[in-house]
Coordinates of C-alpha atoms in Angstrom, one line a residue:
X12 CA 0.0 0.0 0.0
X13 CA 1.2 3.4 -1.2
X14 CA 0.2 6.3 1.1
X15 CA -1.6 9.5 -0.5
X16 CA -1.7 13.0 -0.4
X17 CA -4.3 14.5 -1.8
X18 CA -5.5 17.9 -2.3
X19 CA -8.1 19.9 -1.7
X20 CA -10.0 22.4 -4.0
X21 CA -10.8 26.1 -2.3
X22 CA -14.4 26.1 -4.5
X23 CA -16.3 29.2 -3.2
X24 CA -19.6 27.1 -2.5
X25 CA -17.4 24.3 -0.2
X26 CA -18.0 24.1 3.7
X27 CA -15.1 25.5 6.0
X28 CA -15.8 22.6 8.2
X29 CA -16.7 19.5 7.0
X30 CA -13.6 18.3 5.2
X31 CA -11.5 19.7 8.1
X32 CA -13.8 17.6 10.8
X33 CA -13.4 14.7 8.8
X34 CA -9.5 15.2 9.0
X35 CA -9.6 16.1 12.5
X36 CA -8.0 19.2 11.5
X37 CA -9.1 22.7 13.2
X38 CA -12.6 23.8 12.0
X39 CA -13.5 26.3 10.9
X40 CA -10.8 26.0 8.3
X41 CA -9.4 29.7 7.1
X42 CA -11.9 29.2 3.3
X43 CA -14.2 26.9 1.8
X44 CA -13.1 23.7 1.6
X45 CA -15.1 22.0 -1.6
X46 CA -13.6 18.9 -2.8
X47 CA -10.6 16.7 -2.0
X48 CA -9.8 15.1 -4.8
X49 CA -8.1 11.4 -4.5
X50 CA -6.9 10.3 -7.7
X51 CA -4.2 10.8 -10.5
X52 CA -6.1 13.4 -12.5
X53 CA -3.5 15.5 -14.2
X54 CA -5.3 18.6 -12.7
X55 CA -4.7 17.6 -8.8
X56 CA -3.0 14.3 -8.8
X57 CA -2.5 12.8 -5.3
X58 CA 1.1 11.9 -4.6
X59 CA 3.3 9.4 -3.2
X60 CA 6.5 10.7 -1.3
X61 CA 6.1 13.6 -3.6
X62 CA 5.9 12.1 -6.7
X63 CA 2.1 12.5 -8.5
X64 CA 0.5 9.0 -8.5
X65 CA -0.1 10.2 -13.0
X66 CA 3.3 10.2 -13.2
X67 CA 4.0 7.1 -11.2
X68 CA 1.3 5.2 -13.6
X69 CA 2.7 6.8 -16.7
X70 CA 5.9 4.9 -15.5
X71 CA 4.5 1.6 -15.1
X72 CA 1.1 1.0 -16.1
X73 CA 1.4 -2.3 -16.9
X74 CA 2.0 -3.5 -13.0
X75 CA 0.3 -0.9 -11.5
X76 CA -3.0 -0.4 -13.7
X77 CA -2.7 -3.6 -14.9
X78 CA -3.0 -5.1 -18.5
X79 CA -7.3 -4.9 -19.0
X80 CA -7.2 -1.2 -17.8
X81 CA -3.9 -0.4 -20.0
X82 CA -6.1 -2.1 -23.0
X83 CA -9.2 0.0 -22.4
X84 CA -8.3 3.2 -21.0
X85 CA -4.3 3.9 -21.5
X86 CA -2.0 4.8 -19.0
X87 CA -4.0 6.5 -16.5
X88 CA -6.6 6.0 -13.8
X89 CA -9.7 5.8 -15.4
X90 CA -11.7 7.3 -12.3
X91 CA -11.4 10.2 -9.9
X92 CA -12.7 9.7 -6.3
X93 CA -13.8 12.8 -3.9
X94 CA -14.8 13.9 -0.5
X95 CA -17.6 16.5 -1.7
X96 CA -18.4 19.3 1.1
X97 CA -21.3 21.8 -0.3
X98 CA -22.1 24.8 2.0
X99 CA -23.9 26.5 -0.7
X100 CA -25.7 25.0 -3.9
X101 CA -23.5 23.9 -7.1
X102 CA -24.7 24.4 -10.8
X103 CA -27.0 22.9 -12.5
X104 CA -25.6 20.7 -15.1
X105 CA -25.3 17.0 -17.0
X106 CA -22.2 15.4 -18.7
X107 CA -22.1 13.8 -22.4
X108 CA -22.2 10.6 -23.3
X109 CA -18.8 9.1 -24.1
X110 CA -19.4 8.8 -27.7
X111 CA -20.5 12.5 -27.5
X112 CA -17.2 13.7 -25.9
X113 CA -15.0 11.8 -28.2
X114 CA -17.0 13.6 -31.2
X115 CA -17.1 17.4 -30.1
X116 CA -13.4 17.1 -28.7
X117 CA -12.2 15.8 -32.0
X118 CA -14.2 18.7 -33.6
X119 CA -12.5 20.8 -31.1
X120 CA -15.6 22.0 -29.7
X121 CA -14.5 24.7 -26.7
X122 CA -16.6 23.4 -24.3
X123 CA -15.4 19.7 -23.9
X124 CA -11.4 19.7 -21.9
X125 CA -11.2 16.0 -22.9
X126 CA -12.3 12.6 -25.0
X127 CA -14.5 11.1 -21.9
X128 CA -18.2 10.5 -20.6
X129 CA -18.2 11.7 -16.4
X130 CA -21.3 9.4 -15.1
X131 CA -20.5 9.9 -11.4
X132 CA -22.5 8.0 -8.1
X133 CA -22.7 10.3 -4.8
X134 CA -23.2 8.5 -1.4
X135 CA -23.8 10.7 1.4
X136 CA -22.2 10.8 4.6
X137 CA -24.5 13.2 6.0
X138 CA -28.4 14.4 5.2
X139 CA -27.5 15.7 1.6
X140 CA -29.8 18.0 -0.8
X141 CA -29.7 17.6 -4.1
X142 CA -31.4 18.0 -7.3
X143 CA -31.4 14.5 -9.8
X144 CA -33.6 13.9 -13.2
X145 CA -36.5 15.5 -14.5
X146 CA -40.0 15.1 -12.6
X147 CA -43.1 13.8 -13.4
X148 CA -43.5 16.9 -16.1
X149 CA -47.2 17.6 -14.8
X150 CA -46.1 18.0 -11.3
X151 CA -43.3 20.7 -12.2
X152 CA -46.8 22.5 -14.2
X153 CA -48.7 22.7 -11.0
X154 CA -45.7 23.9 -9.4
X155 CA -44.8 26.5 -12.1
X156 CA -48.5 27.7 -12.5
X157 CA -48.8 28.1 -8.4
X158 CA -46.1 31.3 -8.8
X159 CA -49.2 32.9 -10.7
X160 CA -47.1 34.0 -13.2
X161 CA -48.6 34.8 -16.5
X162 CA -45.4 35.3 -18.9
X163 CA -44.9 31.8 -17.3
X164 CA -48.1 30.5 -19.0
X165 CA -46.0 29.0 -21.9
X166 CA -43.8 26.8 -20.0
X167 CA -47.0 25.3 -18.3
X168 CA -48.4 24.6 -21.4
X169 CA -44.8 22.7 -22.7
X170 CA -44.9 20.8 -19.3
X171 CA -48.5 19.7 -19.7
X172 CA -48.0 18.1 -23.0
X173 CA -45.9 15.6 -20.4
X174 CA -42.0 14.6 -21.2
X175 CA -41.6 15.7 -24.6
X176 CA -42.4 19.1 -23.7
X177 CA -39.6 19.5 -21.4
X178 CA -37.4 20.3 -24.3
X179 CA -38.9 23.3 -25.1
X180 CA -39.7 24.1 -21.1
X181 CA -36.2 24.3 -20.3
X182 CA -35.2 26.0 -23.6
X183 CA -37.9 28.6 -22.8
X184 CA -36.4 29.3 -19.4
X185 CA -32.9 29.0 -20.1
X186 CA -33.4 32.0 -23.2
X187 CA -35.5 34.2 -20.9
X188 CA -34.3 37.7 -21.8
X189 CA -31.0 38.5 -19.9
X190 CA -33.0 42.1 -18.9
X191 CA -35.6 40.4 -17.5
X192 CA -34.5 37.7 -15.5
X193 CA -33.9 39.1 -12.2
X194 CA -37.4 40.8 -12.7
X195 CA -39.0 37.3 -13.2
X196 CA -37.1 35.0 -10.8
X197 CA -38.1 38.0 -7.9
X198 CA -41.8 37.8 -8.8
X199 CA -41.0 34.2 -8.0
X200 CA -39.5 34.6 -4.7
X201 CA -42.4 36.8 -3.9
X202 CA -45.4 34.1 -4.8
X203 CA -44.0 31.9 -2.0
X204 CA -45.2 29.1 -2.7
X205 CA -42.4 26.9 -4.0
X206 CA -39.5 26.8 -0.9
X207 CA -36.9 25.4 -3.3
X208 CA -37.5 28.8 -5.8
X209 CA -36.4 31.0 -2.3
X210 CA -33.4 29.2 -1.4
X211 CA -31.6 28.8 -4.7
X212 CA -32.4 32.5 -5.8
X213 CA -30.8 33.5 -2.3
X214 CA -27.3 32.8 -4.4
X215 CA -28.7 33.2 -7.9
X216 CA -31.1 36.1 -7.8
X217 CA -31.0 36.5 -11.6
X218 CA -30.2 33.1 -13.0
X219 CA -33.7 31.2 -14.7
X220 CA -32.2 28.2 -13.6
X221 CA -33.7 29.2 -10.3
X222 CA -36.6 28.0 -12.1
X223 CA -35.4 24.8 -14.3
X224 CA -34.5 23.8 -11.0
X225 CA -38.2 23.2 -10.0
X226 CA -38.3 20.8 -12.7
X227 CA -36.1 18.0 -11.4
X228 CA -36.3 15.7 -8.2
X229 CA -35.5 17.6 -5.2
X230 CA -34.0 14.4 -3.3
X231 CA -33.1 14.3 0.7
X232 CA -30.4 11.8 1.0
X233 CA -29.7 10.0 4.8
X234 CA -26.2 9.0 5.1
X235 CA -25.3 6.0 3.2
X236 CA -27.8 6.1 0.4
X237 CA -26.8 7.4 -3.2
X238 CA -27.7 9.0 -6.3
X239 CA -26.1 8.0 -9.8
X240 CA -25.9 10.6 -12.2
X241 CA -25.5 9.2 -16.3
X242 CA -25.2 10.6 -19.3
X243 CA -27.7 13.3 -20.0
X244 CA -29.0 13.5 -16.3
X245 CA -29.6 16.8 -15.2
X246 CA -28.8 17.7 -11.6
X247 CA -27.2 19.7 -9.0
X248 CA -25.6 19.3 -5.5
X249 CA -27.4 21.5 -2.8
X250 CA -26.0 21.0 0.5
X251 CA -23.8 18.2 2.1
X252 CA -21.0 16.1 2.3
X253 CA -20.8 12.6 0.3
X254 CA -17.9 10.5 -1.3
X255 CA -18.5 10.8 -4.9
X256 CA -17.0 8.8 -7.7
X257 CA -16.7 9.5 -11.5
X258 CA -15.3 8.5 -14.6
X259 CA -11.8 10.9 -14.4
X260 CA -12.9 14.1 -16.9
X261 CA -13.5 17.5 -16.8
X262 CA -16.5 18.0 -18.9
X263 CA -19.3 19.4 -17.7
X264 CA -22.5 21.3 -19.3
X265 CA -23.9 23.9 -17.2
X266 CA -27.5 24.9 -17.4
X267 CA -27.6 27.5 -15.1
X268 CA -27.2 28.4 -10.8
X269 CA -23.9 29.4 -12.3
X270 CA -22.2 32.9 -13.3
X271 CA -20.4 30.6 -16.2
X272 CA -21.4 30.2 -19.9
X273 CA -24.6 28.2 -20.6
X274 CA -24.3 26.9 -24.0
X275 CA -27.9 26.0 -24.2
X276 CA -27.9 24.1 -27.7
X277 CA -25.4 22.0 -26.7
X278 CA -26.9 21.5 -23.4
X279 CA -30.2 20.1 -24.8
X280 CA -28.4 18.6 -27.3
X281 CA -27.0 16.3 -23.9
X282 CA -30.1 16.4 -21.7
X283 CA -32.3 13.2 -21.4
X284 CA -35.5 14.1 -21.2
X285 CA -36.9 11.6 -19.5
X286 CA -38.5 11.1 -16.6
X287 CA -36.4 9.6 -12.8
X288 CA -39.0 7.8 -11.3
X289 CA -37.0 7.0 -8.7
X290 CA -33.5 8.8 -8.1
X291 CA -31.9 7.0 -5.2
X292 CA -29.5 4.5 -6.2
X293 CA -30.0 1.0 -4.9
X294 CA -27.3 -0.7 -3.4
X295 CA -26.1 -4.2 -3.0
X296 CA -24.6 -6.4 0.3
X297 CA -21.3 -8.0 -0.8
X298 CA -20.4 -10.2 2.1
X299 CA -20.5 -8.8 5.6
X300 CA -18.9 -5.3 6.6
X301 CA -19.6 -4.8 2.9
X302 CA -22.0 -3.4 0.2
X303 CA -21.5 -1.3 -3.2
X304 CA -23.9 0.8 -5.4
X305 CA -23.5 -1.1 -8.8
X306 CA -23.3 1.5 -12.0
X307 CA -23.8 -0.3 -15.4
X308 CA -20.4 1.7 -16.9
X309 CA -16.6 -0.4 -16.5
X310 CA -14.9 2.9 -15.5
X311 CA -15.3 2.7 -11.7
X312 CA -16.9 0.8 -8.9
X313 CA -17.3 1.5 -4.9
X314 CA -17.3 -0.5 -2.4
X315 CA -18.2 0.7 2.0
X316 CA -15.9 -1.2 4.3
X317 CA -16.9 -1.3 8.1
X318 CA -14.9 -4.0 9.7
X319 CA -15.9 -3.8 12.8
X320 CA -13.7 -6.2 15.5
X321 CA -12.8 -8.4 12.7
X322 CA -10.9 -8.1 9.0
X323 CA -12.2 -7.5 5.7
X324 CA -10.6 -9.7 3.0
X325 CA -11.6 -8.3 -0.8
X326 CA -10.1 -9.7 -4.2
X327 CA -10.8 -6.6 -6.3
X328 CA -8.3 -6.7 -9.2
X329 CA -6.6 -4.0 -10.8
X330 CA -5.4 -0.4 -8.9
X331 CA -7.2 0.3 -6.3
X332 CA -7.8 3.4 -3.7
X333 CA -8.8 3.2 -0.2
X334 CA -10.0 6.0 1.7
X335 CA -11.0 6.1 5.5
X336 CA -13.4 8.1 7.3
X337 CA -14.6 7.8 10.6
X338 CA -11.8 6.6 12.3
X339 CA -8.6 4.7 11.5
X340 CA -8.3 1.4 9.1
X341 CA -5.4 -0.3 8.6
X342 CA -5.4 -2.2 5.3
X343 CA -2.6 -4.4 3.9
X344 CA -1.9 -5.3 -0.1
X345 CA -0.1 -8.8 0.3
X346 CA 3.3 -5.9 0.0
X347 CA 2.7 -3.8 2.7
X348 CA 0.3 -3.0 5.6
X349 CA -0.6 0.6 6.2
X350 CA -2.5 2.8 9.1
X351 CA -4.8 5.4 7.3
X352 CA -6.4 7.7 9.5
X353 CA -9.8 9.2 8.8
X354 CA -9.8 11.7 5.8
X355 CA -6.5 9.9 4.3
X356 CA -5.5 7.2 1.7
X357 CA -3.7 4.4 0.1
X358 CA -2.9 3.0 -3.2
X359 CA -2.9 -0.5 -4.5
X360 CA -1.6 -1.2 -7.7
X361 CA -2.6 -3.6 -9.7
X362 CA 0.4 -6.0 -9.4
X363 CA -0.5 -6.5 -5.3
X364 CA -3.0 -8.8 -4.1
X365 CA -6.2 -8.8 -2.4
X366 CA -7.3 -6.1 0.0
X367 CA -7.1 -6.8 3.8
X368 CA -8.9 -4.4 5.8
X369 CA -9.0 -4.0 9.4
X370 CA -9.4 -1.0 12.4
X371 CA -12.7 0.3 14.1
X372 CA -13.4 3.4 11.0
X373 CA -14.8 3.1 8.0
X374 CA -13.7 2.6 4.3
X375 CA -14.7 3.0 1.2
X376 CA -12.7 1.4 -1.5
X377 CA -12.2 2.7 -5.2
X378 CA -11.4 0.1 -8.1
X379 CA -12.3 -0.1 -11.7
X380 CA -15.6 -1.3 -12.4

């Protein structure tokens, strides 16, 4: 087992506390502390006595990624694990399919950084509010008509024609005139009558997506359960802390709750418009001490760890990460046993055997899918 250091990403919408309290560092920390990234994306790699865990697979990936990932993906890790602290809400947004990113990035379209899909999975680790999938279309009418808006009156017509009308709902809010935004999204704050309309334009007073947002499942998560966010899914983080895994890319579509660019064509051109019956994420027992969240894409899988008074044995091939929380773990590789206290972790490559994981914390355990 390697020990990491990762790095953490000042994001002005992160919590001061939670990724510090998790650490067992002072709290509140001096800024917003967003995401800590655990991984070897080239943008924040962890790193290994120095050394950046990209460069140390660019050296060998055949022993540490191991000859199926090498095949499929090259010489890098092919996901990007995160501690995820919101204080304040994130934007709206959805990632391409990966046939879609390899297209516009070989066009050299400005808005994709790189060749890959980013279908991520969230579990919380505390209550977490977020925003996942389109709604049943007719209840997002009822909700837009209750504002008593009347330039609103076309989007409750779009909505009522059911799921293919949120196409041209979402167009129709996201091309609102730029003058008369912050007009419309007060007169929306001032009907009262949606709480979710109040709390979003606190941050975004003259963003539309203030009102997109009332289209999608507005989803309470208790620790431990998890959303999964494909291709095409529109959503946003709210408030909370979680571990989130992704496919490792950088390309993301915004559709507003942001002060960046929305490219709305190409947005729509992503979006699945379709409705989430159900947007929590089932998950599956393993043995016991352990269960995962399966996700239908090879890139990534993640597994929860609680060993309680005895050891976890798991014979998960290829390079893996473990990250504790909660307290201590120790974990050994078959090469070398480490202690990784809570908010810390190790590397396995893919050349070291299976996973032995003991200590009263918690871990959850990174691998390709």
């Amino acid at each position: 087992m390697k020990p990491l250091m990762s790095v953490v990403r000042p994001y002005a919408w992160g919590s001061r506390s939670a990724i510090a309290e998790i650490q067992g560092r002072p709290a509140p920390a001096p800024g917003p502390e967003a995401e800590l990234w655990i991984g070897a994306h080239p943008a924040d790699p962890s790193r290994v006595a120095g050394t950046g865990l990209d460069e140390l697979l660019a050296a060998e990936p055949e022993r540490l990624l191991g000859p199926a990932v090498v095949e499929r993906y090259g010489a890098r890790l092919p996901y990007l694990m995160k501690i995820l602290a919101a204080e304040q809400p994130l934007s709206l947004q959805a990632h391409p399919t990966l046939e879609h990113a390899q297209a516009r990035f070989a066009e050299g379209h400005g808005g994709y950084v790189d060749a890959n899909h980013k279908p991520e999975l969230l579990v919380a680790l505390t209550p977490f509010d977020a925003l996942c999938g389109f709604a049943d279309p007719a209840v997002s009418a009822d909700l837009i008509e209750s504002l008593g808006i009347a330039e609103l009156a076309p989007v409750v017509a779009s909505l009522r024609t059911g799921p293919d009308g949120l196409r041209d709902a979402v167009r129709t809010l996201l091309t609102w005139p730029e003058s008369e935004r912050a007009g419309l999204v007060k007169a929306a704050v001032a009907a009262g009558t949606v709480p979710l309309v109040a709390e979003l334009a606190r941050f975004y007073p003259e963003d539309t997506g203030v009102l997109v947002a009332v289209l999608l499942n507005h989803v309470r998560l208790e620790p431990g359960q998890a959303i999964w966010m494909p291709a095409g899914n529109l959503h946003a983080y709210l408030h909370g802390t979680g571990i989130e895994i992704m496919a490792a890319s950088d390309n993301v579509l915004r559709g507003g709750l942001t002060p960046k660019h929305v490219d709305v064509d190409e947005l729509l051109g992503v979006l699945r418009f379709e409705v989430l019956t159900e947007p929590l994420h089932s998950e599956a027992a393993i043995a016991e001490g352990v269960r995962a969240w399966p996700v239908p894409v090879p890139d990534f899988l993640l597994l929860q760890v609680t060993p309680g008074a005895g050891t976890v044995t798991l014979d998960v091939p290829g390079p893996r990460i473990v990250l504790a929380v909660g307290g201590a773990v120790t974990v050994d590789d078959g090469q070398s046993a480490v202690e990784i206290t809570s908010g810390t972790a190790a590397f396995a490559g893919a050349d070291a055997g299976p996973l032995r994981i003991s200590g009263p914390g918690e871990a959850f355990v990174a691998a390709a899918g």
